Tab-separated table of C-alpha atoms in Angstrom:
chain	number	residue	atom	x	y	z
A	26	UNK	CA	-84.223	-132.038	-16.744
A	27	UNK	CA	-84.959	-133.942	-13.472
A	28	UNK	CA	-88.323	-134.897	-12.664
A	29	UNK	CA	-87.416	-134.534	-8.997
A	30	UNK	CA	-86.923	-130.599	-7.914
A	31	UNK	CA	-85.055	-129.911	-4.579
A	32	UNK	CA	-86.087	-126.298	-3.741
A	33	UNK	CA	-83.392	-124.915	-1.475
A	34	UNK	CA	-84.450	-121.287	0.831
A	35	UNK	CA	-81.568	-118.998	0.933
A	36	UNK	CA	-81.733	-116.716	3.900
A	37	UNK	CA	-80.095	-113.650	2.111
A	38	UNK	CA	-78.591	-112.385	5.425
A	39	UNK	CA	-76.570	-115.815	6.335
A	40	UNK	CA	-72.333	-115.186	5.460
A	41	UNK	CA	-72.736	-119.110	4.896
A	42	UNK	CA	-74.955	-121.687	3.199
A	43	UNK	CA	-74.275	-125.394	4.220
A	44	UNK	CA	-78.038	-126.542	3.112
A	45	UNK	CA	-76.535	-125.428	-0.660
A	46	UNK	CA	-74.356	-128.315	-0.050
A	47	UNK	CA	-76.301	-130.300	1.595
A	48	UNK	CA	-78.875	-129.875	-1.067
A	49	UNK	CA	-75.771	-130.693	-3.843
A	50	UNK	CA	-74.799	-134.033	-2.774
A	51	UNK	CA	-78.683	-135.235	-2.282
A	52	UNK	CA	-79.924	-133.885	-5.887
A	53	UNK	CA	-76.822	-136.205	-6.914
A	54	UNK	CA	-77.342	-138.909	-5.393
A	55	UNK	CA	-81.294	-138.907	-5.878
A	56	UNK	CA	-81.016	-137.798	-9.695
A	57	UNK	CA	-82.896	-134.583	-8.892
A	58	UNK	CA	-82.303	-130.852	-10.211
A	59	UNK	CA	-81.958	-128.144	-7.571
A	60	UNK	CA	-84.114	-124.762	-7.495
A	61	UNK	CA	-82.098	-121.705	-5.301
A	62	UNK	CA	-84.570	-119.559	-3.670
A	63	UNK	CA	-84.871	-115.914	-2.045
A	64	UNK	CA	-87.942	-114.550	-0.391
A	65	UNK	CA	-86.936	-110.435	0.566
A	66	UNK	CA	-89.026	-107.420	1.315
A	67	UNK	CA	-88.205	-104.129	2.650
A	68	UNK	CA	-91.003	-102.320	4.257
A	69	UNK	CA	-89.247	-98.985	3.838
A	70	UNK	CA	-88.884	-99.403	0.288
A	71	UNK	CA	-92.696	-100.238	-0.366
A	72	UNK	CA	-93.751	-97.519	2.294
A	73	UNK	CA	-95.407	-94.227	1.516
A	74	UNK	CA	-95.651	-94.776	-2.549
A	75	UNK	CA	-97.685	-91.369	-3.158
A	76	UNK	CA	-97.394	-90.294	-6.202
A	77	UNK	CA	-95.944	-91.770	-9.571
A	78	UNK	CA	-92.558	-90.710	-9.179
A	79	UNK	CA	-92.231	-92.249	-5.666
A	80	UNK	CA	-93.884	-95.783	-7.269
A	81	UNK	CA	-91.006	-95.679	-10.083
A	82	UNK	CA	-88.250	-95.076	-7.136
A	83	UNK	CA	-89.610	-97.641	-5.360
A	84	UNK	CA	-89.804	-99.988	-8.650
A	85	UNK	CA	-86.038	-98.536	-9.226
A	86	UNK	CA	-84.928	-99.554	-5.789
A	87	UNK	CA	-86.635	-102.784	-5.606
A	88	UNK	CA	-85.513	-104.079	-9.072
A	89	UNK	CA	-82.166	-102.951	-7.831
A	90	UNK	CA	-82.177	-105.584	-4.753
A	91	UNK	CA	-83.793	-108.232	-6.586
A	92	UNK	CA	-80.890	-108.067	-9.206
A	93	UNK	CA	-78.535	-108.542	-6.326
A	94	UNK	CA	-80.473	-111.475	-4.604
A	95	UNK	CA	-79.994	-112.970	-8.045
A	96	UNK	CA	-77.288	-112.744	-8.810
A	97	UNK	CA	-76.075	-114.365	-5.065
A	98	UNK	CA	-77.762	-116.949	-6.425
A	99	UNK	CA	-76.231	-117.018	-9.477
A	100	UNK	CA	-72.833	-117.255	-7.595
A	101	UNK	CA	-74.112	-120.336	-5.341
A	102	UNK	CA	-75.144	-121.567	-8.235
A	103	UNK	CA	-71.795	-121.966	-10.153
A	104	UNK	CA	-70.216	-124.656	-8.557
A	105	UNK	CA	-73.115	-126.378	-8.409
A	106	UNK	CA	-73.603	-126.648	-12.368
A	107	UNK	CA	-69.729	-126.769	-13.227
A	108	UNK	CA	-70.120	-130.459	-11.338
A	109	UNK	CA	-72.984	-131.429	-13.422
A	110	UNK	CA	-76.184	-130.420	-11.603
A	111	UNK	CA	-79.397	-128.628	-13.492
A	112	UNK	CA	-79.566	-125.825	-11.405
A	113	UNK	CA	-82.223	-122.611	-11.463
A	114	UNK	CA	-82.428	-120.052	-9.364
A	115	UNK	CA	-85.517	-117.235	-8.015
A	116	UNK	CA	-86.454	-114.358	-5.999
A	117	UNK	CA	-89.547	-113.254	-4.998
A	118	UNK	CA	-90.456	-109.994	-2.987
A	119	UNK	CA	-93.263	-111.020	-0.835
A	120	UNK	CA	-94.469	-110.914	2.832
A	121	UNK	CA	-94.902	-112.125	5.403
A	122	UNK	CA	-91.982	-114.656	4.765
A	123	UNK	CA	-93.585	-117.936	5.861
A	124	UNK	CA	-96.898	-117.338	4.483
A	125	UNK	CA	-94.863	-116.465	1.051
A	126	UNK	CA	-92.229	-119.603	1.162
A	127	UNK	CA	-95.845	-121.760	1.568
A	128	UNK	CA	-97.291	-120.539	-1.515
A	129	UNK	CA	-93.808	-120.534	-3.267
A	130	UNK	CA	-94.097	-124.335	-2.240
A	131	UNK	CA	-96.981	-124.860	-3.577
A	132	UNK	CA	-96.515	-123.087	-6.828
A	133	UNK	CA	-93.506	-125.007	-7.324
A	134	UNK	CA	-94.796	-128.412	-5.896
A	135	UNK	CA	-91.264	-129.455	-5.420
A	136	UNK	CA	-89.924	-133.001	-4.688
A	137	UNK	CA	-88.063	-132.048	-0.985
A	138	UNK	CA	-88.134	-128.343	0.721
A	139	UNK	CA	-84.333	-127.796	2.102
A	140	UNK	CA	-83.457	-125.263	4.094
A	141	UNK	CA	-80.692	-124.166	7.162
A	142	UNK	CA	-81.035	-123.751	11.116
A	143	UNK	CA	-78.575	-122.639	13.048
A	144	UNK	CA	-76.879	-123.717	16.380
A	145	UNK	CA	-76.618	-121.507	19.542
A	146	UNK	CA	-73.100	-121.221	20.257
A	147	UNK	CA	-73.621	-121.079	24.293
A	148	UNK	CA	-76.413	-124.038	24.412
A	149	UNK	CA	-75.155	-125.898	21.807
A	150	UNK	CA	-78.497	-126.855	20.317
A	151	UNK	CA	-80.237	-126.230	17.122
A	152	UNK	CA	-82.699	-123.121	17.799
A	153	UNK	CA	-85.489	-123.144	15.324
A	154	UNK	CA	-86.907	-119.698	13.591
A	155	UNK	CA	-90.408	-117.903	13.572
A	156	UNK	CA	-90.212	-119.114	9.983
A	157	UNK	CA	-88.855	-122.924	10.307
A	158	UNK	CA	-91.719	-123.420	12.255
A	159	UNK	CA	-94.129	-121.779	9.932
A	160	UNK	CA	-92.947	-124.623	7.670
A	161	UNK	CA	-93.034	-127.265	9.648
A	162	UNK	CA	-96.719	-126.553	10.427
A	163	UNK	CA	-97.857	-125.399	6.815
A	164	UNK	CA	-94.956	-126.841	4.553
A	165	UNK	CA	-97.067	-128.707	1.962
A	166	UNK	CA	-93.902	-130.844	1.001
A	167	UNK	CA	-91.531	-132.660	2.621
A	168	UNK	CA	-88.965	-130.238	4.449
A	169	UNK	CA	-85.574	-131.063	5.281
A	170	UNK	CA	-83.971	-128.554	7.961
A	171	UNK	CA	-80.521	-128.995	7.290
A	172	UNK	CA	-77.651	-128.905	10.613
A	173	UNK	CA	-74.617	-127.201	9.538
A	174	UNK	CA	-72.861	-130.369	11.113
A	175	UNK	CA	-71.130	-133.080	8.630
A	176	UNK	CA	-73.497	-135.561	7.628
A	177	UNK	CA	-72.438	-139.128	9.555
A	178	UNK	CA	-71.523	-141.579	6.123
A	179	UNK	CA	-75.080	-144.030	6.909
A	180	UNK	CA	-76.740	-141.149	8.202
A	181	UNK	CA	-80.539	-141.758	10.049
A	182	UNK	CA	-83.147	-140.358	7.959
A	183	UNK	CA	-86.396	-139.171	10.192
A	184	UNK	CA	-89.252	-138.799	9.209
A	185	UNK	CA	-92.308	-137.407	11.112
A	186	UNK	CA	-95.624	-138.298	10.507
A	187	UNK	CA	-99.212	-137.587	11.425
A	188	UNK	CA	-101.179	-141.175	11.341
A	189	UNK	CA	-103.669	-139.575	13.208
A	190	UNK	CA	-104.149	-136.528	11.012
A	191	UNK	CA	-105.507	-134.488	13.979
A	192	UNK	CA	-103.930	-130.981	12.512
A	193	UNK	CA	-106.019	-131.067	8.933
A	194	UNK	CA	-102.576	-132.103	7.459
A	195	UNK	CA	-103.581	-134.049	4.127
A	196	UNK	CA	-103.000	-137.960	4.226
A	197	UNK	CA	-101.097	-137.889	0.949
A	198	UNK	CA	-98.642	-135.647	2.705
A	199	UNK	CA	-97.362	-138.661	4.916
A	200	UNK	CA	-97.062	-140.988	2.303
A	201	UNK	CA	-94.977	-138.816	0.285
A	202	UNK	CA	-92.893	-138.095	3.337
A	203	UNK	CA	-92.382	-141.987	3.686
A	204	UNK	CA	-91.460	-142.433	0.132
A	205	UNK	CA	-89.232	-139.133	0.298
A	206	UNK	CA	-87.477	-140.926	3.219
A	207	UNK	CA	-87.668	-144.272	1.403
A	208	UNK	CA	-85.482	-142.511	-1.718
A	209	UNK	CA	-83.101	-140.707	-0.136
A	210	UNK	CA	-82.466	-143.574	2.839
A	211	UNK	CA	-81.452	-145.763	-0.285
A	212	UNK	CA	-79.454	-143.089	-2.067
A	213	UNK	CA	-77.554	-142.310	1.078
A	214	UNK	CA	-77.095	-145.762	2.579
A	215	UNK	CA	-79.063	-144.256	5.283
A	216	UNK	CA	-81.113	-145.305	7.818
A	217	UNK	CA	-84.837	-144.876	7.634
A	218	UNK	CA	-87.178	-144.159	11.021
A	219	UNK	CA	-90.668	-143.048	11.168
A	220	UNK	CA	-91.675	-141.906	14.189
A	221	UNK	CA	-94.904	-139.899	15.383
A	222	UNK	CA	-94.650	-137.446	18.733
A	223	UNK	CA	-97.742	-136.220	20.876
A	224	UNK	CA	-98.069	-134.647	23.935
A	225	UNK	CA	-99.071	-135.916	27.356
A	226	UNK	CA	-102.031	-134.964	29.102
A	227	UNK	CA	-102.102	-132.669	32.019
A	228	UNK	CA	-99.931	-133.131	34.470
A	229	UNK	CA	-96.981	-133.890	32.765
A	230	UNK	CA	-96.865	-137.485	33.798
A	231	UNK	CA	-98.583	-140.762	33.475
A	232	UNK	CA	-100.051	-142.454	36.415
A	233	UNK	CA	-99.054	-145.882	37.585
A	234	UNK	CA	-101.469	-148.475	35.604
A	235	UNK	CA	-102.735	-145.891	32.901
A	236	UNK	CA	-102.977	-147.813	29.446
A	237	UNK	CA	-100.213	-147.308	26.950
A	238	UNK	CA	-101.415	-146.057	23.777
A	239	UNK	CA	-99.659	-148.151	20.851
A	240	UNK	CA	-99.859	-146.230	17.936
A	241	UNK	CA	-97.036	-148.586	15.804
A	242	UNK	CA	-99.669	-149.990	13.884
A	243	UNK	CA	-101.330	-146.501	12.283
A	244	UNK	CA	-97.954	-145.592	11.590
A	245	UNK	CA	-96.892	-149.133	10.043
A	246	UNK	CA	-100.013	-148.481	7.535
A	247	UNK	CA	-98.880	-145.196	6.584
C-alpha cells in the first residue's frame, strides 16, 4: 500500500464527480493510494427514536442508506482499481458536515484532502460552499478544491500559507502545504507559487506614502 493517502469527499447528491478524476491521475502520478469518502445524515431518520422498536427502524433505515452510499462508492471506485490504483472507500453518518469531514481528517491524517466546487452557470465563477469554507478554515491537511475545468498540461500549483500564523493555524501545517505543493508541482510538471493574502485596513485603500509591508521574506522561510 501507499504511504501517501489522497482522501477524496464525495458529495452524495452531485450527478458528477470530476475531483474522482482529478484525484486518479494525482495518486498516479504521486505514487499515492486514494480513500473515497461520504459524510450523510438525515435528521428525519434519527428524529423522535422513542421506544425500541422506533431505534431498530431507525438502525434499519440508516444501515439501509449507508449500504447505498457504499456501494456509490464502490462503483467510483471500479475504474479506479481496474487501472492499477489501491483504492478504499467509507461512509460515515455524522453531523454537522464540516465539523465531521474535520475529524474524519484528522482520524485519517491523510497526505492531500480533495474535494469538488462548482461553477455558477450565470457568473461564471467558482462559488464556494458553507462546507468548503469550513475546510479551508479548520482543514488540518492540505486541501485541494478541485474546478471541474481540464487541468492546463504544466498546470500552476498554489499554495496558501499563513507565515504569520495569526489564526492559531499550526506552523507544521505550512510546511507540509509547501512540501505537498513541492511533490505534486514535480509530478505534474507544474508550476509551484506560494503566496499569502491579508486584508487592508479600513478604508479600503492605502494612502499615498504609507509603507509597504514586504512579507516575501516570512514566506521564503516557510
Amino acid at each position: 500500500m501507499a504511504d501517501k493517502t489522497i482522501l477524496v469527499i464525495v458529495d452524495p447528491t452531485a450527478d458528477t464527480h470530476p475531483v474522482v478524476d482529478r484525484a486518479a491521475w494525482l495518486a498516479k502520478d504521486c505514487s499515492a493510494s486514494v480513500e473515497l469518502f461520504i459524510c450523510d445524515y438525515d435528521a428525519d431518520i434519527d428524529a423522535g427514536q422513542t421506544s425500541a422498536v422506533w431505534v431498530k427502524q431507525t438502525e434499519n433505515a440508516r444501515d439501509h442508506l449507508v449500504g447505498i452510499l457504499k456501494q456509490k462508492l464502490e462503483d467510483l471506485a471500479a475504474p479506479l482499481r481496474s487501472a492499477g490504483l489501491d483504492v478504499s472507500v467509507d461512509v460515515a453518518w455524522d453531523h454537522p458536515l464540516g465539523e465531521a469531514l474535520v475529524r474524519k481528517i484528522e482520524k485519517s491524517d491523510p497526505w492531500l484532502v480533495a474535494k469538488d466546487t462548482h461553477h455558477h452557470n450565470v457568473l461564471k465563477r467558482t462559488i464556494l460552499s458553507n462546507t468548503d469554507w469550513h475546510l479551508i478554515r479548520e482543514c488540518p491537511a492540505p486541501l485541494y478544491l478541485a474546478k471541474p475545468d481540464a487541468v492546463d498540461e504544466h498546470p500552476k500549483i498554489v499554495v496558501a500559507v499563513d507565515p504569520l500564523h495569526e489564526h492559531d493555524k499550526p506552523a507544521a501545517l505550512d510546511h507540509n502545504l509547501v512540501a505537498v505543493g513541492q511533490e505534486l508541482t514535480v509530478a505534474t510538471s507544474g508550476e509551484l507559487h506560494i503566496v499569502h493574502t491579508y486584508p487592508l485596513p479600513q478604508p479600503m485603500s492605502v494612502p499615498e506614502g504609507a509603507p509597504i509591508v514586504d512579507l516575501s521574506e516570512e514566506v521564503e522561510a516557510e
